């Protein structure tokens, strides 16, 4: 069965999400230090980064958790506000796609139905897409908001296929996560492609993706 559609993951597959989080987080730390927080910058970043892994990268109160952890006081509002403002300011400029993403999407759109399936909530997903100028690149965008279920459950993929009247073997799923992209998609009978540049480590699994790519431009080699 030929591939008709490509389901792309967003963060760490199309958007360099970790870079964006790293730059924004470092800016927040600099600002909090300027406002009186006493901590070594590198140590602070390590702690904050671990908190992201512990509580999720979409956690809205991560700086509060960070302040609680490093100073025992999550209610130091002067420091907190400095961190939040610096984070927001840096975020605008830090968000970017991996090189050549838009070019690859333009090429693929001539032949395939391009779909975005992300675990980010709808507003965040659309803000990120719009920030990098990708808001018109997909025929459909499916976010956490529609089903309330994460991709690891397989539900967002099933929902997208049902909506678009696609069969599993007509879809290629491209993503950087074994647990959220490759494993659920493979279980559903979809074709899978692991984006190994996404920087997620320790992704051991018995399941093997159909393809692996080291840069986004390699997708075209698989398909064309
Ligand atoms: Mg991802």
Tab-separated table of N, CA and C in Angstrom, residues 41-139:
chain	number	residue	atom	x	y	z
A	41	UNK	N	25.316	29.211	38.065
A	41	UNK	CA	24.471	29.142	36.860
A	41	UNK	C	24.351	27.728	36.300
A	42	UNK	N	25.491	27.038	36.221
A	42	UNK	CA	25.467	25.693	35.633
A	42	UNK	C	24.642	24.730	36.483
A	43	UNK	N	24.847	24.859	37.777
A	43	UNK	CA	24.104	24.000	38.702
A	43	UNK	C	22.600	24.304	38.589
A	44	UNK	N	22.290	25.588	38.517
A	44	UNK	CA	20.880	25.998	38.408
A	44	UNK	C	20.248	25.405	37.155
A	45	UNK	N	20.972	25.464	36.046
A	45	UNK	CA	20.415	24.935	34.801
A	45	UNK	C	20.188	23.433	34.893
A	46	UNK	N	21.143	22.734	35.502
A	46	UNK	CA	21.016	21.279	35.655
A	46	UNK	C	19.760	20.933	36.476
A	47	UNK	N	19.563	21.678	37.552
A	47	UNK	CA	18.399	21.420	38.413
A	47	UNK	C	17.094	21.690	37.657
A	48	UNK	N	17.059	22.818	36.962
A	48	UNK	CA	15.846	23.190	36.221
A	48	UNK	C	15.546	22.170	35.121
A	49	UNK	N	16.586	21.738	34.434
A	49	UNK	CA	16.420	20.773	33.336
A	49	UNK	C	15.871	19.445	33.865
A	50	UNK	N	16.402	19.013	35.009
A	50	UNK	CA	15.892	17.780	35.618
A	50	UNK	C	14.426	17.924	36.034
A	51	UNK	N	14.074	19.120	36.494
A	51	UNK	CA	12.673	19.352	36.872
A	51	UNK	C	11.754	19.252	35.660
A	52	UNK	N	12.243	19.703	34.511
A	52	UNK	CA	11.446	19.571	33.282
A	52	UNK	C	11.181	18.097	32.978
A	53	UNK	N	12.211	17.285	33.129
A	53	UNK	CA	12.027	15.852	32.857
A	53	UNK	C	11.099	15.210	33.878
A	54	UNK	N	11.179	15.710	35.109
A	54	UNK	CA	10.357	15.153	36.174
A	54	UNK	C	8.883	15.570	36.038
A	55	UNK	N	8.645	16.839	35.734
A	55	UNK	CA	7.269	17.362	35.757
A	55	UNK	C	6.693	17.632	34.375
A	56	UNK	N	7.504	17.448	33.332
A	56	UNK	CA	7.004	17.673	31.978
A	56	UNK	C	7.421	19.037	31.461
A	57	UNK	N	7.719	19.080	30.166
A	57	UNK	CA	8.211	20.322	29.565
A	57	UNK	C	7.110	21.368	29.385
A	58	UNK	N	5.859	20.942	29.545
A	58	UNK	CA	4.753	21.901	29.404
A	58	UNK	C	4.285	22.406	30.775
A	59	UNK	N	4.980	21.998	31.846
A	59	UNK	CA	4.550	22.391	33.185
A	59	UNK	C	4.565	23.914	33.346
A	60	UNK	N	3.468	24.449	33.844
A	60	UNK	CA	3.323	25.906	33.909
A	60	UNK	C	3.938	26.517	35.159
A	61	UNK	N	4.285	25.666	36.130
A	61	UNK	CA	4.810	26.221	37.380
A	61	UNK	C	6.224	25.744	37.663
A	62	UNK	N	6.965	25.576	36.587
A	62	UNK	CA	8.279	24.981	36.732
A	62	UNK	C	9.243	25.908	37.488
A	63	UNK	N	9.116	27.216	37.276
A	63	UNK	CA	10.017	28.143	37.977
A	63	UNK	C	9.696	28.196	39.477
A	64	UNK	N	8.431	28.051	39.816
A	64	UNK	CA	8.060	27.960	41.242
A	64	UNK	C	8.704	26.715	41.859
A	65	UNK	N	8.598	25.607	41.146
A	65	UNK	CA	9.179	24.352	41.638
A	65	UNK	C	10.693	24.492	41.776
A	66	UNK	N	11.271	25.183	40.807
A	66	UNK	CA	12.720	25.407	40.824
A	66	UNK	C	13.115	26.239	42.053
A	67	UNK	N	12.393	27.329	42.290
A	67	UNK	CA	12.711	28.196	43.437
A	67	UNK	C	12.542	27.452	44.760
A	68	UNK	N	11.491	26.654	44.835
A	68	UNK	CA	11.266	25.843	46.038
A	68	UNK	C	12.463	24.926	46.278
A	69	UNK	N	12.937	24.334	45.192
A	69	UNK	CA	14.028	23.363	45.294
A	69	UNK	C	15.355	24.028	45.680
A	70	UNK	N	15.665	25.173	45.073
A	70	UNK	CA	16.989	25.766	45.311
A	70	UNK	C	17.016	26.728	46.498
A	71	UNK	N	15.860	27.287	46.879
A	71	UNK	CA	15.895	28.247	47.994
A	71	UNK	C	14.892	27.908	49.096
A	72	UNK	N	14.068	26.890	48.858
A	72	UNK	CA	13.059	26.532	49.851
A	72	UNK	C	11.925	27.543	49.912
A	73	UNK	N	11.902	28.464	48.929
A	73	UNK	CA	10.876	29.498	48.959
A	73	UNK	C	10.337	29.735	47.552
A	74	UNK	N	9.185	29.119	47.251
A	74	UNK	CA	8.643	29.315	45.904
A	74	UNK	C	7.836	30.603	45.812
A	75	UNK	N	7.731	31.324	46.907
A	75	UNK	CA	6.933	32.549	46.903
A	75	UNK	C	7.781	33.824	46.938
A	76	UNK	N	9.024	33.721	46.497
A	76	UNK	CA	9.794	34.951	46.354
A	76	UNK	C	9.397	35.571	45.014
A	77	UNK	N	8.381	36.414	45.064
A	77	UNK	CA	7.752	36.886	43.828
A	77	UNK	C	8.637	37.818	43.011
A	78	UNK	N	9.537	38.503	43.678
A	78	UNK	CA	10.428	39.400	42.938
A	78	UNK	C	11.324	38.571	42.012
A	79	UNK	N	11.899	37.515	42.576
A	79	UNK	CA	12.776	36.642	41.787
A	79	UNK	C	11.962	35.871	40.744
A	80	UNK	N	10.813	35.379	41.156
A	80	UNK	CA	9.953	34.608	40.250
A	80	UNK	C	9.540	35.453	39.034
A	81	UNK	N	9.107	36.665	39.296
A	81	UNK	CA	8.658	37.543	38.209
A	81	UNK	C	9.803	37.837	37.244
A	82	UNK	N	10.997	38.066	37.797
A	82	UNK	CA	12.167	38.329	36.945
A	82	UNK	C	12.418	37.132	36.032
A	83	UNK	N	12.312	35.939	36.593
A	83	UNK	CA	12.535	34.717	35.827
A	83	UNK	C	11.492	34.534	34.744
A	84	UNK	N	10.240	34.724	35.094
A	84	UNK	CA	9.152	34.536	34.124
A	84	UNK	C	9.281	35.534	32.970
A	85	UNK	N	9.539	36.790	33.305
A	85	UNK	CA	9.649	37.818	32.254
A	85	UNK	C	10.819	37.535	31.317
A	86	UNK	N	11.952	37.158	31.889
A	86	UNK	CA	13.131	36.878	31.060
A	86	UNK	C	12.881	35.661	30.174
A	87	UNK	N	12.208	34.673	30.747
A	87	UNK	CA	11.877	33.464	29.990
A	87	UNK	C	11.011	33.829	28.788
A	88	UNK	N	9.973	34.604	29.033
A	88	UNK	CA	9.044	34.970	27.952
A	88	UNK	C	9.720	35.787	26.862
A	89	UNK	N	10.578	36.697	27.297
A	89	UNK	CA	11.267	37.565	26.348
A	89	UNK	C	12.204	36.747	25.456
A	90	UNK	N	12.958	35.846	26.078
A	90	UNK	CA	13.925	35.032	25.333
A	90	UNK	C	13.213	34.062	24.392
A	91	UNK	N	12.074	33.568	24.847
A	91	UNK	CA	11.322	32.562	24.095
A	91	UNK	C	10.982	33.022	22.681
A	92	UNK	N	10.604	34.280	22.548
A	92	UNK	CA	10.204	34.805	21.245
A	92	UNK	C	11.285	34.608	20.187
A	93	UNK	N	12.540	34.832	20.587
A	93	UNK	CA	13.623	34.744	19.614
A	93	UNK	C	14.260	33.358	19.560
A	94	UNK	N	14.028	32.570	20.594
A	94	UNK	CA	14.748	31.294	20.675
A	94	UNK	C	14.087	30.195	19.860
A	95	UNK	N	12.801	30.354	19.574
A	95	UNK	CA	12.093	29.250	18.909
A	95	UNK	C	12.418	29.200	17.417
A	96	UNK	N	12.818	28.027	16.962
A	96	UNK	CA	13.169	27.885	15.543
A	96	UNK	C	12.998	26.436	15.096
A	97	UNK	N	12.911	26.267	13.781
A	97	UNK	CA	12.836	24.901	13.247
A	97	UNK	C	14.257	24.378	13.053
A	98	UNK	N	14.379	23.087	12.839
A	98	UNK	CA	15.669	22.549	12.402
A	98	UNK	C	15.914	23.057	10.977
A	99	UNK	N	17.168	23.057	10.522
A	99	UNK	CA	17.452	23.569	9.181
A	99	UNK	C	16.659	22.828	8.100
A	100	UNK	N	16.186	23.584	7.140
A	100	UNK	CA	15.517	23.080	5.924
A	100	UNK	C	14.155	22.430	6.157
A	101	UNK	N	13.594	22.563	7.328
A	101	UNK	CA	12.298	21.937	7.593
A	101	UNK	C	11.217	22.430	6.621
A	102	UNK	N	11.140	23.758	6.459
A	102	UNK	CA	10.062	24.296	5.619
A	102	UNK	C	10.225	23.891	4.164
A	103	UNK	N	11.457	23.830	3.739
A	103	UNK	CA	11.773	23.414	2.370
A	103	UNK	C	11.331	21.960	2.146
A	104	UNK	N	11.614	21.102	3.109
A	104	UNK	CA	11.234	19.689	3.025
A	104	UNK	C	9.705	19.556	3.004
A	105	UNK	N	9.032	20.314	3.855
A	105	UNK	CA	7.567	20.240	3.913
A	105	UNK	C	6.952	20.697	2.589
A	106	UNK	N	7.511	21.740	2.012
A	106	UNK	CA	7.012	22.267	0.730
A	106	UNK	C	7.115	21.198	-0.354
A	107	UNK	N	8.233	20.506	-0.345
A	107	UNK	CA	8.476	19.447	-1.331
A	107	UNK	C	7.489	18.286	-1.144
A	108	UNK	N	7.349	17.861	0.104
A	108	UNK	CA	6.495	16.706	0.412
A	108	UNK	C	5.014	17.001	0.177
A	109	UNK	N	4.632	18.262	0.375
A	109	UNK	CA	3.215	18.637	0.247
A	109	UNK	C	2.694	18.435	-1.173
A	110	UNK	N	3.589	18.378	-2.144
A	110	UNK	CA	3.173	18.168	-3.533
A	110	UNK	C	2.596	16.771	-3.732
A	111	UNK	N	3.027	15.849	-2.889
A	111	UNK	CA	2.658	14.455	-3.105
A	111	UNK	C	1.902	13.815	-1.942
A	112	UNK	N	2.054	14.366	-0.757
A	112	UNK	CA	1.486	13.720	0.429
A	112	UNK	C	0.619	14.688	1.233
A	113	UNK	N	-0.320	14.088	1.941
A	113	UNK	CA	-1.135	14.857	2.880
A	113	UNK	C	-0.294	15.049	4.148
A	114	UNK	N	0.044	16.292	4.454
A	114	UNK	CA	0.907	16.543	5.617
A	114	UNK	C	0.059	16.873	6.842
A	115	UNK	N	0.305	16.135	7.905
A	115	UNK	CA	-0.504	16.249	9.118
A	115	UNK	C	0.434	16.412	10.311
A	116	UNK	N	0.025	17.239	11.266
A	116	UNK	CA	0.801	17.385	12.490
A	116	UNK	C	0.039	16.718	13.635
A	117	UNK	N	0.728	15.855	14.361
A	117	UNK	CA	0.104	15.226	15.540
A	117	UNK	C	1.046	15.470	16.721
A	118	UNK	N	0.574	16.270	17.670
A	118	UNK	CA	1.449	16.660	18.778
A	118	UNK	C	0.776	16.460	20.134
A	119	UNK	N	1.586	16.234	21.144
A	119	UNK	CA	1.089	16.132	22.518
A	119	UNK	C	0.980	17.501	23.184
A	120	UNK	N	1.388	18.549	22.488
A	120	UNK	CA	1.252	19.892	23.071
A	120	UNK	C	-0.230	20.286	23.052
A	121	UNK	N	-0.675	21.043	24.060
A	121	UNK	CA	-2.057	21.542	24.035
A	121	UNK	C	-2.254	22.491	22.841
A	122	UNK	N	-3.502	22.619	22.364
A	122	UNK	CA	-3.784	23.339	21.119
A	122	UNK	C	-3.179	24.747	21.064
A	123	UNK	N	-3.401	25.547	22.084
A	123	UNK	CA	-2.935	26.935	22.010
A	123	UNK	C	-1.409	26.991	21.908
A	124	UNK	N	-0.746	26.181	22.728
A	124	UNK	CA	0.721	26.166	22.682
A	124	UNK	C	1.211	25.683	21.321
A	125	UNK	N	0.559	24.658	20.798
A	125	UNK	CA	0.973	24.114	19.500
A	125	UNK	C	0.854	25.172	18.413
A	126	UNK	N	-0.289	25.858	18.387
A	126	UNK	CA	-0.498	26.872	17.340
A	126	UNK	C	0.410	28.079	17.529
A	127	UNK	N	0.696	28.444	18.765
A	127	UNK	CA	1.625	29.558	19.002
A	127	UNK	C	3.010	29.174	18.475
A	128	UNK	N	3.433	27.941	18.770
A	128	UNK	CA	4.745	27.505	18.295
A	128	UNK	C	4.790	27.447	16.773
A	129	UNK	N	3.749	26.900	16.168
A	129	UNK	CA	3.708	26.810	14.699
A	129	UNK	C	3.750	28.204	14.069
A	130	UNK	N	2.972	29.110	14.647
A	130	UNK	CA	2.903	30.471	14.109
A	130	UNK	C	4.236	31.204	14.311
A	131	UNK	N	4.870	30.980	15.463
A	131	UNK	CA	6.159	31.644	15.741
A	131	UNK	C	7.216	31.315	14.698
A	132	UNK	N	7.152	30.102	14.164
A	132	UNK	CA	8.176	29.714	13.188
A	132	UNK	C	7.637	29.750	11.747
A	133	UNK	N	6.422	30.276	11.585
A	133	UNK	CA	5.850	30.426	10.247
A	133	UNK	C	5.416	29.113	9.610
A	134	UNK	N	4.992	28.147	10.417
A	134	UNK	CA	4.566	26.853	9.859
A	134	UNK	C	3.052	26.649	9.982
A	135	UNK	N	2.321	27.711	10.289
A	135	UNK	CA	0.881	27.537	10.573
A	135	UNK	C	0.060	27.131	9.350
A	136	UNK	N	0.619	27.317	8.143
A	136	UNK	CA	-0.129	26.928	6.933
A	136	UNK	C	0.471	25.714	6.235
A	137	UNK	N	1.351	25.026	6.902
A	137	UNK	CA	2.079	23.936	6.241
A	137	UNK	C	1.355	22.588	6.296
A	138	UNK	N	0.323	22.484	7.133
A	138	UNK	CA	-0.314	21.173	7.332
A	138	UNK	C	-1.788	21.195	6.932
A	139	UNK	N	-2.240	20.084	6.348
A	139	UNK	CA	-3.665	19.956	6.010
A	139	UNK	C	-4.492	19.914	7.284
